[in-house]
Short mmCIF file of C-alpha atoms and ligand atoms in Angstrom, two decimals:
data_model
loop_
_atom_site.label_atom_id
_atom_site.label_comp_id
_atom_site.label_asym_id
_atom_site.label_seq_id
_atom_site.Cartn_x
_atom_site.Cartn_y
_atom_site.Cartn_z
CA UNK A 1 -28.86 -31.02 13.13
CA UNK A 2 -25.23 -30.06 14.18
CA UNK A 3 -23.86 -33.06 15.57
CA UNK A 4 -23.19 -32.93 20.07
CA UNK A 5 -19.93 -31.85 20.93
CA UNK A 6 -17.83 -34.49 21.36
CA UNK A 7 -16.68 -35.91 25.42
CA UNK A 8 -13.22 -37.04 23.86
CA UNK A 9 -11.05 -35.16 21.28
CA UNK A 10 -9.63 -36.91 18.46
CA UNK A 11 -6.21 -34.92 19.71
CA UNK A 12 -6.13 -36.80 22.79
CA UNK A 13 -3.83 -39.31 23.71
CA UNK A 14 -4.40 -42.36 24.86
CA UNK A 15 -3.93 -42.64 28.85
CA UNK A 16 -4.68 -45.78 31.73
CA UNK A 17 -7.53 -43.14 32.60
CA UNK A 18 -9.51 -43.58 29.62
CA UNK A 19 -10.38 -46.31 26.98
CA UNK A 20 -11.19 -45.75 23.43
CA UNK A 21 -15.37 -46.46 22.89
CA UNK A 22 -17.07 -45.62 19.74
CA UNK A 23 -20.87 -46.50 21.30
CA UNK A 24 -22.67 -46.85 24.26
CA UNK A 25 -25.69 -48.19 23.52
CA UNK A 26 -28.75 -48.30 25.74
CA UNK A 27 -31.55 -50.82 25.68
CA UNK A 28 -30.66 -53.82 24.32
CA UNK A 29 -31.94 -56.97 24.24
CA UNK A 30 -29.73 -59.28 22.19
CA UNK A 31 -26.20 -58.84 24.17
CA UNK A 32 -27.30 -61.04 27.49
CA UNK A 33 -30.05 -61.41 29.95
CA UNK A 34 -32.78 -58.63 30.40
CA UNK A 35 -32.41 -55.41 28.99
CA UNK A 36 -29.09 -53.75 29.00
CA UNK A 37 -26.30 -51.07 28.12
CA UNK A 38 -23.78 -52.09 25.70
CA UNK A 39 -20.31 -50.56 26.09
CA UNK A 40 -18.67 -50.69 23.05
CA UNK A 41 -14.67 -50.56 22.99
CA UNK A 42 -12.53 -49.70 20.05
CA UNK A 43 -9.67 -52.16 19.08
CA UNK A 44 -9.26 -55.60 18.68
CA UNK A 45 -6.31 -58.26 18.34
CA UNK A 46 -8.34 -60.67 15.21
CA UNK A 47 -9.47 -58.85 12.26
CA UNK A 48 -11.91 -61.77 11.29
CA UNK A 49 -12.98 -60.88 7.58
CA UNK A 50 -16.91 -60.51 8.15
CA UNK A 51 -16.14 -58.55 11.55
CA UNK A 52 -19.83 -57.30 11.85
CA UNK A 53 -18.35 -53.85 13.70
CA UNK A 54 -15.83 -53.08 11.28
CA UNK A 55 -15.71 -49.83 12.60
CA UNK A 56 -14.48 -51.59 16.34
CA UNK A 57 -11.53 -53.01 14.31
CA UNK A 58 -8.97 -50.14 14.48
CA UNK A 59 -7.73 -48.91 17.86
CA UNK A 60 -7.60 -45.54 17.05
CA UNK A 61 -9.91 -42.89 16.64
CA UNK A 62 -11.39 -42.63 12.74
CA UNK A 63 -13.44 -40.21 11.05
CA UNK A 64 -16.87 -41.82 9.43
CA UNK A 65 -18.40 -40.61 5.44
CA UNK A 66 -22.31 -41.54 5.23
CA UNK A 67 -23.31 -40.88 1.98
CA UNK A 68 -26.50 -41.25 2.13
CA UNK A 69 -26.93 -38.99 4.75
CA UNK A 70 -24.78 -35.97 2.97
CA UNK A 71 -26.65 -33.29 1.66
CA UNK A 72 -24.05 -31.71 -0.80
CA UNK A 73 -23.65 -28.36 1.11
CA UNK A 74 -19.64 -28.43 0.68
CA UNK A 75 -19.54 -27.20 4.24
CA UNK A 76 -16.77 -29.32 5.15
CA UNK A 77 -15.31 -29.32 1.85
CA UNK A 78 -14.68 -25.35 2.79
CA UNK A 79 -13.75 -25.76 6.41
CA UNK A 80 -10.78 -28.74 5.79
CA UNK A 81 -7.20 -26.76 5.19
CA UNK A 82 -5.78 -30.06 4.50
CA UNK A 83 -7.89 -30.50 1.36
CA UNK A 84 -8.41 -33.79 2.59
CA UNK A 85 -12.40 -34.24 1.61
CA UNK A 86 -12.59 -33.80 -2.35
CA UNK A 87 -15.54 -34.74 -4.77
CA UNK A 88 -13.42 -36.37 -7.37
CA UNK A 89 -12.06 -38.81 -4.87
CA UNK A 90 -13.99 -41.81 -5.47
CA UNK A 91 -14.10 -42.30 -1.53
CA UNK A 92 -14.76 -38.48 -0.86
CA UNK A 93 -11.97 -38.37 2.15
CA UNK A 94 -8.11 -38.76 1.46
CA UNK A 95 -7.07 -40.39 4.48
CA UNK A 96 -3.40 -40.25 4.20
CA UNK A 97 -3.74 -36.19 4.06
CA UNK A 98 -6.62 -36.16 7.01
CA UNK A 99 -5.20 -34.94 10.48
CA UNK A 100 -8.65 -36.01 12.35
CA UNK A 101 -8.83 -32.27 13.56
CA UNK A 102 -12.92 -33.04 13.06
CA UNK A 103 -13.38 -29.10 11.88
CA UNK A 104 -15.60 -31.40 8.94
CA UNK A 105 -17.50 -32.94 11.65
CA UNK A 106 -18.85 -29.63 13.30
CA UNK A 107 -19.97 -28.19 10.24
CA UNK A 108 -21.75 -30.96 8.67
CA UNK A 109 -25.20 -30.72 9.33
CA UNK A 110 -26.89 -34.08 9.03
CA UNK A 111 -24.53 -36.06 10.29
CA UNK A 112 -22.81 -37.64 7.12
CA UNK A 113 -19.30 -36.81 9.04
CA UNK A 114 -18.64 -38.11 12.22
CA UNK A 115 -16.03 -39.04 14.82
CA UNK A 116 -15.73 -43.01 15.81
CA UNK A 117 -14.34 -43.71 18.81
CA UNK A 118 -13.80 -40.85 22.27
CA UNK A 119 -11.39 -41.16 24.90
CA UNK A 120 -13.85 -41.60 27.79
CA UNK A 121 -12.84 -42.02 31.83
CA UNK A 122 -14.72 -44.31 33.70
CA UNK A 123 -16.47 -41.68 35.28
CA UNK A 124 -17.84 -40.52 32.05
CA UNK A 125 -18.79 -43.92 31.31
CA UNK A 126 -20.72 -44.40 34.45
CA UNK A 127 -22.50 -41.02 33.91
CA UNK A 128 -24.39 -42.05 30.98
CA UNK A 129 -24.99 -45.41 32.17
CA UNK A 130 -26.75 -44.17 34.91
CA UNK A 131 -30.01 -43.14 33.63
CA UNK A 132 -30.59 -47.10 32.89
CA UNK A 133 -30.55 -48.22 35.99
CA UNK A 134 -33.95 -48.43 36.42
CA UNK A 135 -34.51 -50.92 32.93
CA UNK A 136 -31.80 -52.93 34.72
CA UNK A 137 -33.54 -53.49 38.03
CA UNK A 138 -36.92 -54.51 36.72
CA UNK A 139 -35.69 -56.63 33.64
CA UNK A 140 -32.53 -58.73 35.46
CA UNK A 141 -30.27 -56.80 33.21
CA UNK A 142 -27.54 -54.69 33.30
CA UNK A 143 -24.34 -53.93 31.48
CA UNK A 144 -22.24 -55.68 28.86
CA UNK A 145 -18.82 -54.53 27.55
CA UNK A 146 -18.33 -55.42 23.93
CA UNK A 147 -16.58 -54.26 21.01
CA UNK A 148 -13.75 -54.48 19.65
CA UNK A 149 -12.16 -56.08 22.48
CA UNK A 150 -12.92 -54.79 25.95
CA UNK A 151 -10.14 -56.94 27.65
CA UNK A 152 -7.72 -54.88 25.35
CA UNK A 153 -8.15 -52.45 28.32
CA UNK A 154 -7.99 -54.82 31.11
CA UNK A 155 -7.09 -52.00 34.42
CA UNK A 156 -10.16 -49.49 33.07
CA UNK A 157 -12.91 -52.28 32.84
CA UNK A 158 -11.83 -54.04 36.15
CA UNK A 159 -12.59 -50.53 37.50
CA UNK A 160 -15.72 -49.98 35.79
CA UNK A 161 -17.33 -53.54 36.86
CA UNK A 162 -16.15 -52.89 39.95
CA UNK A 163 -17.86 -49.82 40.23
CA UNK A 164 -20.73 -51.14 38.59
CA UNK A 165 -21.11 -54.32 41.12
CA UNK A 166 -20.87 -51.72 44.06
CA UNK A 167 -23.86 -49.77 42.65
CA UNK A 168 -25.56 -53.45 42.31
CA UNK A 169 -25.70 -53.89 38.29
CA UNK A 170 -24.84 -56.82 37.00
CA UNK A 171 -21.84 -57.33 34.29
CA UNK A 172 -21.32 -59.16 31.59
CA UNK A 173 -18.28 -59.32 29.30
CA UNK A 174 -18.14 -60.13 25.72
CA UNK A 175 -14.77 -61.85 24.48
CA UNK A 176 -12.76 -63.12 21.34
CA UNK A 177 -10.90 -64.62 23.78
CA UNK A 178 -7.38 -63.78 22.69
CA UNK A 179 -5.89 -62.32 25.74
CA UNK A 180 -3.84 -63.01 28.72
CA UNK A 181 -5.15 -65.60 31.21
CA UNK A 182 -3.38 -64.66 33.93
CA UNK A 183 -4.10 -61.13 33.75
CA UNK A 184 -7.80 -61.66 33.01
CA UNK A 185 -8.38 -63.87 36.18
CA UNK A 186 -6.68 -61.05 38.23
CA UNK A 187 -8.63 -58.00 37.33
CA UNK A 188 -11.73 -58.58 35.53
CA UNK A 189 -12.46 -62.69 36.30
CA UNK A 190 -13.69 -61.60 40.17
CA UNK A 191 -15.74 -58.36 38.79
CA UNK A 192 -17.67 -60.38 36.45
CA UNK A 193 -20.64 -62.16 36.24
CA UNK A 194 -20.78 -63.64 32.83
CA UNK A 195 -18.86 -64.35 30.35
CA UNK A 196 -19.26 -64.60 26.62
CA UNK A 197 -16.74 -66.34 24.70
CA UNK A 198 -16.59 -66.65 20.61
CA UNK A 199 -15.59 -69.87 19.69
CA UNK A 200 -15.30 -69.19 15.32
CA UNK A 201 -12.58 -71.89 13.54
CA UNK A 202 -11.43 -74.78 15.31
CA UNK A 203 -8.85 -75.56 12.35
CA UNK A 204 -5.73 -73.06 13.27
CA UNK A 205 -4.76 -72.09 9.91
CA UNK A 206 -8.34 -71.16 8.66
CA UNK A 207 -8.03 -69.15 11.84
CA UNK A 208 -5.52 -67.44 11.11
CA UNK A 209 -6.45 -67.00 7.72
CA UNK A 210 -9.72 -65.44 7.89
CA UNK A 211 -9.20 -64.26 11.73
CA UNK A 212 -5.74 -62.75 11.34
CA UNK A 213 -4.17 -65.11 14.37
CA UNK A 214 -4.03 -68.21 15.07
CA UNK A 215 -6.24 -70.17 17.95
CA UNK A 216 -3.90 -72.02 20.42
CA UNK A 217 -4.25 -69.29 23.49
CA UNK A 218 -7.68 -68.75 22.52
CA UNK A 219 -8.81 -72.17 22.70
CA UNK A 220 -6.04 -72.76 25.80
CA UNK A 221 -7.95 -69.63 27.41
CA UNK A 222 -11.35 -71.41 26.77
CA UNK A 223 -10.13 -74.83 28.12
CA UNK A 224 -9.40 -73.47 31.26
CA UNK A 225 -12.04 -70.63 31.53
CA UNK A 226 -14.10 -73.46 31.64
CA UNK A 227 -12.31 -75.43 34.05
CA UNK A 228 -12.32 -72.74 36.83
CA UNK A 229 -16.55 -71.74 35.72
CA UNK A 230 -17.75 -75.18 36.01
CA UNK A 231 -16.01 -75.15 39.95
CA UNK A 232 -16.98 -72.04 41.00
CA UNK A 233 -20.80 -71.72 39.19
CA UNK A 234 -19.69 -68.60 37.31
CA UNK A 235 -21.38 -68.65 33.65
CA UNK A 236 -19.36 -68.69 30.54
CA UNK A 237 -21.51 -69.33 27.57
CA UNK A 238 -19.74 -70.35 24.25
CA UNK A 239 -21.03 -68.32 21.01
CA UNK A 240 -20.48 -69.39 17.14
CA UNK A 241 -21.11 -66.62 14.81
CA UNK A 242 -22.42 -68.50 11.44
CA UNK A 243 -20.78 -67.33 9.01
CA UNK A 244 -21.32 -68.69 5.26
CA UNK A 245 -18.94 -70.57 3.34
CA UNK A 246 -16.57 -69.70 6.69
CA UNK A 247 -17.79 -70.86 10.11
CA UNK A 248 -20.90 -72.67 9.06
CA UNK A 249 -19.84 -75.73 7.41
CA UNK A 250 -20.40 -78.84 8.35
CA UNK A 251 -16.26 -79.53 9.46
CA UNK A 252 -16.08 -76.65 11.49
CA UNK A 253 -19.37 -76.85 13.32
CA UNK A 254 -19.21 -80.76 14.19
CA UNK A 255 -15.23 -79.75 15.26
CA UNK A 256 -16.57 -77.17 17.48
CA UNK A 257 -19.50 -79.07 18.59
CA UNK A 258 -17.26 -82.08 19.57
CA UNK A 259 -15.02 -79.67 21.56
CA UNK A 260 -17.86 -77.84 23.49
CA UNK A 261 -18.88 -81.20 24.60
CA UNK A 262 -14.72 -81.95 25.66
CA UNK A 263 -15.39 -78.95 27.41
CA UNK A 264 -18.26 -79.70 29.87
CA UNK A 265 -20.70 -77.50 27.53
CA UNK A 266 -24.34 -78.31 27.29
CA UNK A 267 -25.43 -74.48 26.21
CA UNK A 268 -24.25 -72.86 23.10
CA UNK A 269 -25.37 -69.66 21.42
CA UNK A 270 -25.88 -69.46 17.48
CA UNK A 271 -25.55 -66.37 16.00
CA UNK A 272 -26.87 -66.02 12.63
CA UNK A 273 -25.35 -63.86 10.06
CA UNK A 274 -26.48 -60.88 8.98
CA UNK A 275 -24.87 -59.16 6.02
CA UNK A 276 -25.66 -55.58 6.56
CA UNK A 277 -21.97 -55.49 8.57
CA UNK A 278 -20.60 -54.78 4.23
CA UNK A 279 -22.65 -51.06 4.54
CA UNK A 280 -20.08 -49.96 7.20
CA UNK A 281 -17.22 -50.64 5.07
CA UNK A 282 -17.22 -47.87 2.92
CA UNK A 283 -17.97 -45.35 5.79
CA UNK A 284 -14.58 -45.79 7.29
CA UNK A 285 -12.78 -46.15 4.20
CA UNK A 286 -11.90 -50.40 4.16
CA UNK A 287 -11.32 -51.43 1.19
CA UNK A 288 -12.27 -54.92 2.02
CA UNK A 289 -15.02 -56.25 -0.40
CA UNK A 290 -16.86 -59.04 -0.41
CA UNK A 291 -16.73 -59.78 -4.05
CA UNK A 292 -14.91 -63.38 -3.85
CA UNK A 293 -17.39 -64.09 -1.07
CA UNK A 294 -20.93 -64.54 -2.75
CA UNK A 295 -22.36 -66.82 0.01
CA UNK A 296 -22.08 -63.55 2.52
CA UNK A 297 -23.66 -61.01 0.40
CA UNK A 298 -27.30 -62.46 1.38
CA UNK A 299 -29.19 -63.40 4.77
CA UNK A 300 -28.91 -66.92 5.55
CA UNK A 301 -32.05 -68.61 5.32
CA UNK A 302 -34.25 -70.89 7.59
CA UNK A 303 -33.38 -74.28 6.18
CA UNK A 304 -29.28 -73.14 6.52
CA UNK A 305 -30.14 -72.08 9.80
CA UNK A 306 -31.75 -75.83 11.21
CA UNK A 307 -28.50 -77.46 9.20
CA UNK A 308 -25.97 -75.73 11.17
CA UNK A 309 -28.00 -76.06 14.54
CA UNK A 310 -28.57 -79.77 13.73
CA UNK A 311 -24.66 -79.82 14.42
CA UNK A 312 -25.46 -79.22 17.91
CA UNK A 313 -28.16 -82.18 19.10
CA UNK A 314 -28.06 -82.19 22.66
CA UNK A 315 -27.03 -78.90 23.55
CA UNK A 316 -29.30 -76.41 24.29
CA UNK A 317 -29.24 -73.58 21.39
CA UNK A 318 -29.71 -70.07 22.31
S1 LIG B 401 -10.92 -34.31 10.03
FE1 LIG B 401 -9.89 -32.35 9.60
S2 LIG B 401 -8.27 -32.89 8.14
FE2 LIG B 401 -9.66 -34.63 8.20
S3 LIG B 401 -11.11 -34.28 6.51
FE3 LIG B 401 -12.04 -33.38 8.34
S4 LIG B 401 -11.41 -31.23 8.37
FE4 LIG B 401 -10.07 -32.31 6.95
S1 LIG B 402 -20.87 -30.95 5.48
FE1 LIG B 402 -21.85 -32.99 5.64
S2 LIG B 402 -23.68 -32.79 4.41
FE2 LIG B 402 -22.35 -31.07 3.81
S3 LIG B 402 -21.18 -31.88 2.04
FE3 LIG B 402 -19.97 -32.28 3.88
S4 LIG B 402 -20.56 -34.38 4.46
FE4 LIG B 402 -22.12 -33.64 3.05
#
């Protein structure tokens, strides 16, 4: 099937119009309360190593290789005057030659090549959110921006939740937490309704070392995210991604557990790790591996699972 014509070129520029999203996905039931539309953004400040959207990383449009999915028809091989897309290139797409015109991507017929990430206005955003109203209404859900960052575009999603609150759906943002405070509480704090905030490495250095930046206005932004919650009722529920051999150890987890409670926290949401992220690598062209990283290359199992939520007693584990 010849893949939809795309909303947003990979030509266009950047603008305070439009944000960079590579998925809106409908449905959902593990990204808040009820069922809801996930708004993916592209872009992010942390690069943390098992980054479970590797694809949401880059802030800039890329262009995707399935394998599996190609069906050897050289279609795009034939279309591509840059000779970018060559079958004795181990990775099948030279990026450095690649211009992103996406001639490959119209021609391929199953869908092996495709764009990640469109320039899309708010408008356009709304339109395709639209047809979920009714899910929202009878389940208590409604829409959560994720990514990537979505406070990387801080003007466009104060507009969208404030468009979305107007038309009476509920919004929920999803945060690493690295942004600016002051900025936040401005435009997207007062269009909100919950907030999500990733707690991962209390220790800075480990932070910074398998995050890509340190912690300090993270966990400032926390402290007093919390502060101003707590006073006016608005919910901000921590979340600790378990990672193996990374997050979920017993120093980091009692560290984080100890500061949750510092915090006024008495709700915390575990989420397990689920190594399937590694398939996406390859599609995009990382050449991250997780070959000096054995503990991540399998699901973590039940009795790893209790250990690391045994960290938590008294809090009430999502
Ligand atoms: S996006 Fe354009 S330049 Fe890049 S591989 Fe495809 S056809 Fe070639
Ligand atoms: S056009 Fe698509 S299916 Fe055909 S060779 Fe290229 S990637 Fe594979």
């Amino acid at each position: 099937m010849r893949s939809e014509k795309p909303m947003g070129l990979a030509t266009e520029k950047p603008s305070q119009d439009k944000a960079l999203i590579f998925e809106i996905k409908g449905n959902s039931l593990d990204d808040g309360p009820g069922i809801r539309t996930v708004v993916f953004f592209k872009g992010c400040p942390l690069s943390c190593f098992w980054c479970h959207n590797p694809e949401s990383m880059n802030a800039r449009i890329e262009l995707s290789y399935d394998r599996k999915e190609c069906i050897g028809c050289d279609s795009c091989i034939d279309v591509c005057d840059k000779g970018s897309l060559r079958r004795d290139d181990p990775s099948f797409i030279t990026r450095s030659s690649c211009t992103l015109c996406m001639k490959c991507v119209e021609v391929c017929p199953g869908g092996a090549l495709s764009q990640v990430g469109r320039y899309l206005s708010v408008e356009e955003v709304l339109k395709k959110i639209v047809v979920d109203l009714p899910f929202f209404t009878t389940s208590g859900g409604g829409v959560t921006l994720s990514g990537g960052e979505p406070t990387l575009y801080m003007p466009y999603i104060s507009n969208l939740m404030r468009q979305l609150r107007h038309m009476g759906v509920s919004t929920l943002i999803e945060t690493c937490g690295l942004f600016n405070l002051e900025t936040f509480m401005e435009l997207c704090y007062p269009v909100c309704d919950l907030i999500y905030f990733d707690i991962k490495l209390l220790d800075a250095q480990e932070h910074k070392k398998f995050c890509g930046a340190t912690n300090d206005m993270i966990l400032k932004n926390f402290i007093q995210l919390s502060r101003t919650c707590a006073e006016e009722k608005k919910h901000l529920l921590p979340r600790v991604p378990l990672i193996p051999g990374i997050t979920a150890t017993e120093r980091n987890l009692t560290a984080i557990a100890s500061f949750l409670r510092e915090t006024g926290h008495e709700k915390v949401e575990l989420l397990p790790y689920n190594p399937l992220w590694s398939e996406k690598l390859e599609k995009i062209g990382s050449r991250r591996t997780l070959d000096d990283h054995a503990p991540m290359k399998t699901w973590m199992d039940r009795d790893d699972l209790n250990r690391c939520r045994a960290m938590f007693s008294g809090f009430e584990i999502i």
